[in-house]
JSON list of C-alpha atoms in Angstrom, two decimals:
[
{"chain": "F", "resi": 1, "resn": "MET", "atom": "CA", "xyz": [100.13, -18.01, 56.56]},
{"chain": "F", "resi": 2, "resn": "THR", "atom": "CA", "xyz": [98.22, -14.78, 57.05]},
{"chain": "F", "resi": 3, "resn": "THR", "atom": "CA", "xyz": [97.80, -12.16, 54.37]},
{"chain": "F", "resi": 4, "resn": "LYS", "atom": "CA", "xyz": [97.41, -8.49, 55.11]},
{"chain": "F", "resi": 5, "resn": "ASN", "atom": "CA", "xyz": [94.76, -6.70, 53.15]},
{"chain": "F", "resi": 6, "resn": "THR", "atom": "CA", "xyz": [95.24, -3.13, 52.05]},
{"chain": "F", "resi": 7, "resn": "LYS", "atom": "CA", "xyz": [92.66, -0.48, 52.86]},
{"chain": "F", "resi": 8, "resn": "LYS", "atom": "CA", "xyz": [91.51, -0.57, 49.25]},
{"chain": "F", "resi": 9, "resn": "GLU", "atom": "CA", "xyz": [90.97, -4.34, 49.34]},
{"chain": "F", "resi": 10, "resn": "GLN", "atom": "CA", "xyz": [89.06, -4.08, 52.61]},
{"chain": "F", "resi": 11, "resn": "ARG", "atom": "CA", "xyz": [86.83, -1.33, 51.17]},
{"chain": "F", "resi": 12, "resn": "THR", "atom": "CA", "xyz": [86.21, -3.38, 48.03]},
{"chain": "F", "resi": 13, "resn": "ARG", "atom": "CA", "xyz": [85.05, -6.34, 50.13]},
{"chain": "F", "resi": 14, "resn": "ARG", "atom": "CA", "xyz": [82.76, -4.15, 52.25]},
{"chain": "F", "resi": 15, "resn": "ARG", "atom": "CA", "xyz": [81.38, -2.53, 49.09]},
{"chain": "F", "resi": 16, "resn": "ALA", "atom": "CA", "xyz": [80.59, -5.92, 47.53]},
{"chain": "F", "resi": 17, "resn": "ARG", "atom": "CA", "xyz": [78.88, -7.08, 50.73]},
{"chain": "F", "resi": 18, "resn": "ILE", "atom": "CA", "xyz": [76.73, -3.93, 50.81]},
{"chain": "F", "resi": 19, "resn": "ARG", "atom": "CA", "xyz": [75.88, -4.06, 47.09]},
{"chain": "F", "resi": 20, "resn": "SER", "atom": "CA", "xyz": [74.67, -7.65, 47.40]},
{"chain": "F", "resi": 21, "resn": "LYS", "atom": "CA", "xyz": [71.91, -6.36, 49.69]},
{"chain": "F", "resi": 22, "resn": "VAL", "atom": "CA", "xyz": [71.21, -2.86, 48.29]},
{"chain": "F", "resi": 23, "resn": "SER", "atom": "CA", "xyz": [69.56, -2.20, 44.93]},
{"chain": "F", "resi": 24, "resn": "GLY", "atom": "CA", "xyz": [67.76, 0.82, 43.50]},
{"chain": "F", "resi": 25, "resn": "THR", "atom": "CA", "xyz": [64.58, 1.05, 41.42]},
{"chain": "F", "resi": 26, "resn": "ALA", "atom": "CA", "xyz": [62.86, 3.90, 39.58]},
{"chain": "F", "resi": 27, "resn": "GLU", "atom": "CA", "xyz": [60.60, 4.55, 42.60]},
{"chain": "F", "resi": 28, "resn": "VAL", "atom": "CA", "xyz": [63.31, 4.05, 45.24]},
{"chain": "F", "resi": 29, "resn": "PRO", "atom": "CA", "xyz": [66.74, 4.74, 43.69]},
{"chain": "F", "resi": 30, "resn": "ARG", "atom": "CA", "xyz": [70.10, 3.98, 45.29]},
{"chain": "F", "resi": 31, "resn": "LEU", "atom": "CA", "xyz": [71.98, 6.98, 46.71]},
{"chain": "F", "resi": 32, "resn": "SER", "atom": "CA", "xyz": [75.60, 6.05, 46.00]},
{"chain": "F", "resi": 33, "resn": "VAL", "atom": "CA", "xyz": [78.54, 7.87, 47.65]},
{"chain": "F", "resi": 34, "resn": "PHE", "atom": "CA", "xyz": [82.10, 7.98, 46.31]},
{"chain": "F", "resi": 35, "resn": "LYS", "atom": "CA", "xyz": [84.99, 9.72, 48.07]},
{"chain": "F", "resi": 36, "resn": "SER", "atom": "CA", "xyz": [88.19, 10.77, 46.31]},
{"chain": "F", "resi": 37, "resn": "ASN", "atom": "CA", "xyz": [91.10, 12.58, 47.90]},
{"chain": "F", "resi": 38, "resn": "LYS", "atom": "CA", "xyz": [89.73, 15.97, 46.83]},
{"chain": "F", "resi": 39, "resn": "SER", "atom": "CA", "xyz": [85.96, 15.68, 46.61]},
{"chain": "F", "resi": 40, "resn": "ILE", "atom": "CA", "xyz": [82.84, 13.62, 47.18]},
{"chain": "F", "resi": 41, "resn": "SER", "atom": "CA", "xyz": [80.46, 12.50, 44.44]},
{"chain": "F", "resi": 42, "resn": "VAL", "atom": "CA", "xyz": [76.91, 11.27, 44.92]},
{"chain": "F", "resi": 43, "resn": "GLN", "atom": "CA", "xyz": [74.42, 9.76, 42.49]},
{"chain": "F", "resi": 44, "resn": "LEU", "atom": "CA", "xyz": [70.86, 8.53, 42.52]},
{"chain": "F", "resi": 45, "resn": "ILE", "atom": "CA", "xyz": [70.90, 5.35, 40.46]},
{"chain": "F", "resi": 46, "resn": "ASN", "atom": "CA", "xyz": [68.15, 3.15, 39.01]},
{"chain": "F", "resi": 47, "resn": "ASP", "atom": "CA", "xyz": [69.84, -0.27, 39.00]},
{"chain": "F", "resi": 48, "resn": "GLN", "atom": "CA", "xyz": [67.08, -1.92, 36.96]},
{"chain": "F", "resi": 49, "resn": "THR", "atom": "CA", "xyz": [67.91, 0.18, 33.89]},
{"chain": "F", "resi": 50, "resn": "GLY", "atom": "CA", "xyz": [71.46, 1.12, 34.89]},
{"chain": "F", "resi": 51, "resn": "THR", "atom": "CA", "xyz": [70.82, 4.87, 34.64]},
{"chain": "F", "resi": 52, "resn": "THR", "atom": "CA", "xyz": [71.83, 7.80, 36.81]},
{"chain": "F", "resi": 53, "resn": "LEU", "atom": "CA", "xyz": [68.84, 9.95, 37.74]},
{"chain": "F", "resi": 54, "resn": "VAL", "atom": "CA", "xyz": [70.59, 12.77, 39.66]},
{"chain": "F", "resi": 55, "resn": "ALA", "atom": "CA", "xyz": [74.27, 13.42, 40.36]},
{"chain": "F", "resi": 56, "resn": "GLY", "atom": "CA", "xyz": [76.40, 15.98, 42.20]},
{"chain": "F", "resi": 57, "resn": "THR", "atom": "CA", "xyz": [79.89, 16.66, 43.50]},
{"chain": "F", "resi": 58, "resn": "THR", "atom": "CA", "xyz": [81.55, 18.88, 46.09]},
{"chain": "F", "resi": 59, "resn": "ALA", "atom": "CA", "xyz": [83.99, 20.13, 43.43]},
{"chain": "F", "resi": 60, "resn": "LYS", "atom": "CA", "xyz": [81.26, 22.53, 42.24]},
{"chain": "F", "resi": 61, "resn": "ILE", "atom": "CA", "xyz": [80.66, 23.97, 45.74]},
{"chain": "F", "resi": 62, "resn": "ALA", "atom": "CA", "xyz": [82.94, 26.94, 46.34]},
{"chain": "F", "resi": 63, "resn": "LYS", "atom": "CA", "xyz": [83.12, 27.83, 50.04]},
{"chain": "F", "resi": 64, "resn": "GLY", "atom": "CA", "xyz": [83.35, 25.95, 53.30]},
{"chain": "F", "resi": 65, "resn": "THR", "atom": "CA", "xyz": [85.14, 23.05, 54.90]},
{"chain": "F", "resi": 66, "resn": "GLN", "atom": "CA", "xyz": [84.84, 19.55, 53.43]},
{"chain": "F", "resi": 67, "resn": "THR", "atom": "CA", "xyz": [82.13, 18.68, 55.97]},
{"chain": "F", "resi": 68, "resn": "GLU", "atom": "CA", "xyz": [80.13, 21.83, 55.14]},
{"chain": "F", "resi": 69, "resn": "LYS", "atom": "CA", "xyz": [80.45, 21.07, 51.44]},
{"chain": "F", "resi": 70, "resn": "ALA", "atom": "CA", "xyz": [79.26, 17.48, 52.00]},
{"chain": "F", "resi": 71, "resn": "LEU", "atom": "CA", "xyz": [76.24, 18.72, 53.95]},
{"chain": "F", "resi": 72, "resn": "ALA", "atom": "CA", "xyz": [75.40, 21.24, 51.20]},
{"chain": "F", "resi": 73, "resn": "LEU", "atom": "CA", "xyz": [75.83, 18.53, 48.56]},
{"chain": "F", "resi": 74, "resn": "GLY", "atom": "CA", "xyz": [73.30, 16.30, 50.33]},
{"chain": "F", "resi": 75, "resn": "GLU", "atom": "CA", "xyz": [70.79, 19.15, 50.49]},
{"chain": "F", "resi": 76, "resn": "GLN", "atom": "CA", "xyz": [71.37, 20.06, 46.84]},
{"chain": "F", "resi": 77, "resn": "LEU", "atom": "CA", "xyz": [70.89, 16.44, 45.77]},
{"chain": "F", "resi": 78, "resn": "ALA", "atom": "CA", "xyz": [67.65, 16.21, 47.76]},
{"chain": "F", "resi": 79, "resn": "LYS", "atom": "CA", "xyz": [66.24, 19.32, 46.04]},
{"chain": "F", "resi": 80, "resn": "GLU", "atom": "CA", "xyz": [67.08, 17.95, 42.58]},
{"chain": "F", "resi": 81, "resn": "ALA", "atom": "CA", "xyz": [65.57, 14.58, 43.51]},
{"chain": "F", "resi": 82, "resn": "GLN", "atom": "CA", "xyz": [62.35, 16.18, 44.74]},
{"chain": "F", "resi": 83, "resn": "SER", "atom": "CA", "xyz": [62.05, 18.11, 41.48]},
{"chain": "F", "resi": 84, "resn": "LYS", "atom": "CA", "xyz": [62.03, 14.67, 39.77]},
{"chain": "F", "resi": 85, "resn": "LYS", "atom": "CA", "xyz": [59.42, 13.44, 42.30]},
{"chain": "F", "resi": 86, "resn": "ILE", "atom": "CA", "xyz": [61.80, 11.18, 44.20]},
{"chain": "F", "resi": 87, "resn": "GLU", "atom": "CA", "xyz": [61.18, 11.09, 47.95]},
{"chain": "F", "resi": 88, "resn": "LYS", "atom": "CA", "xyz": [62.56, 7.72, 49.13]},
{"chain": "F", "resi": 89, "resn": "VAL", "atom": "CA", "xyz": [66.05, 6.37, 48.49]},
{"chain": "F", "resi": 90, "resn": "VAL", "atom": "CA", "xyz": [68.25, 3.48, 49.59]},
{"chain": "F", "resi": 91, "resn": "PHE", "atom": "CA", "xyz": [71.59, 4.69, 51.00]},
{"chain": "F", "resi": 92, "resn": "ASP", "atom": "CA", "xyz": [74.74, 3.01, 49.64]},
{"chain": "F", "resi": 93, "resn": "ARG", "atom": "CA", "xyz": [77.80, 4.14, 51.58]},
{"chain": "F", "resi": 94, "resn": "GLY", "atom": "CA", "xyz": [80.09, 2.44, 49.08]},
{"chain": "F", "resi": 95, "resn": "GLY", "atom": "CA", "xyz": [82.16, 0.54, 51.63]},
{"chain": "F", "resi": 96, "resn": "TYR", "atom": "CA", "xyz": [83.10, 3.69, 53.55]},
{"chain": "F", "resi": 97, "resn": "ILE", "atom": "CA", "xyz": [82.50, 3.93, 57.27]},
{"chain": "F", "resi": 98, "resn": "PHE", "atom": "CA", "xyz": [79.33, 5.87, 58.12]},
{"chain": "F", "resi": 99, "resn": "ALA", "atom": "CA", "xyz": [81.09, 8.77, 59.79]},
{"chain": "F", "resi": 100, "resn": "GLY", "atom": "CA", "xyz": [82.52, 12.14, 58.87]},
{"chain": "F", "resi": 101, "resn": "LEU", "atom": "CA", "xyz": [81.87, 13.16, 55.26]},
{"chain": "F", "resi": 102, "resn": "VAL", "atom": "CA", "xyz": [79.62, 10.19, 54.40]},
{"chain": "F", "resi": 103, "resn": "LYS", "atom": "CA", "xyz": [77.46, 10.95, 57.43]},
{"chain": "F", "resi": 104, "resn": "ALA", "atom": "CA", "xyz": [77.36, 14.67, 56.47]},
{"chain": "F", "resi": 105, "resn": "VAL", "atom": "CA", "xyz": [76.06, 13.79, 53.00]},
{"chain": "F", "resi": 106, "resn": "ALA", "atom": "CA", "xyz": [73.37, 11.57, 54.55]},
{"chain": "F", "resi": 107, "resn": "GLU", "atom": "CA", "xyz": [72.34, 14.27, 57.04]},
{"chain": "F", "resi": 108, "resn": "GLY", "atom": "CA", "xyz": [72.16, 16.86, 54.26]},
{"chain": "F", "resi": 109, "resn": "ALA", "atom": "CA", "xyz": [69.98, 14.58, 52.14]},
{"chain": "F", "resi": 110, "resn": "ARG", "atom": "CA", "xyz": [67.66, 13.92, 55.10]},
{"chain": "F", "resi": 111, "resn": "LYS", "atom": "CA", "xyz": [67.57, 17.64, 55.88]},
{"chain": "F", "resi": 112, "resn": "GLY", "atom": "CA", "xyz": [66.66, 18.29, 52.24]},
{"chain": "F", "resi": 113, "resn": "GLY", "atom": "CA", "xyz": [63.70, 15.94, 52.50]},
{"chain": "F", "resi": 114, "resn": "LEU", "atom": "CA", "xyz": [64.83, 12.52, 51.31]},
{"chain": "F", "resi": 115, "resn": "ILE", "atom": "CA", "xyz": [63.66, 9.53, 53.33]},
{"chain": "F", "resi": 116, "resn": "PHE", "atom": "CA", "xyz": [65.94, 6.54, 54.01]}
]
């Protein structure tokens, strides 16, 4: 008997598989991406203490397409991270496929100066 998994269940499994391998520290925090239907949220997280170091969302960016907003969000996050002397991060795509908006956030962060 085969069971069909929903998209949400598949994403949850991928997310768990990724999180078993990816962890953030104070020196190298985890850049976590979350997509909702309307916006994208990103955070730099220190998993050792369970604290968020820097966070941002596309809901606060006014103009542009979703992809342009995601790119700007990545750049904005990188600037805030550099002001807190964070240069290296570990990228956590959160179970999403590395394409489209997730890729735009990553490119923006790299363009802003983060290394991963």
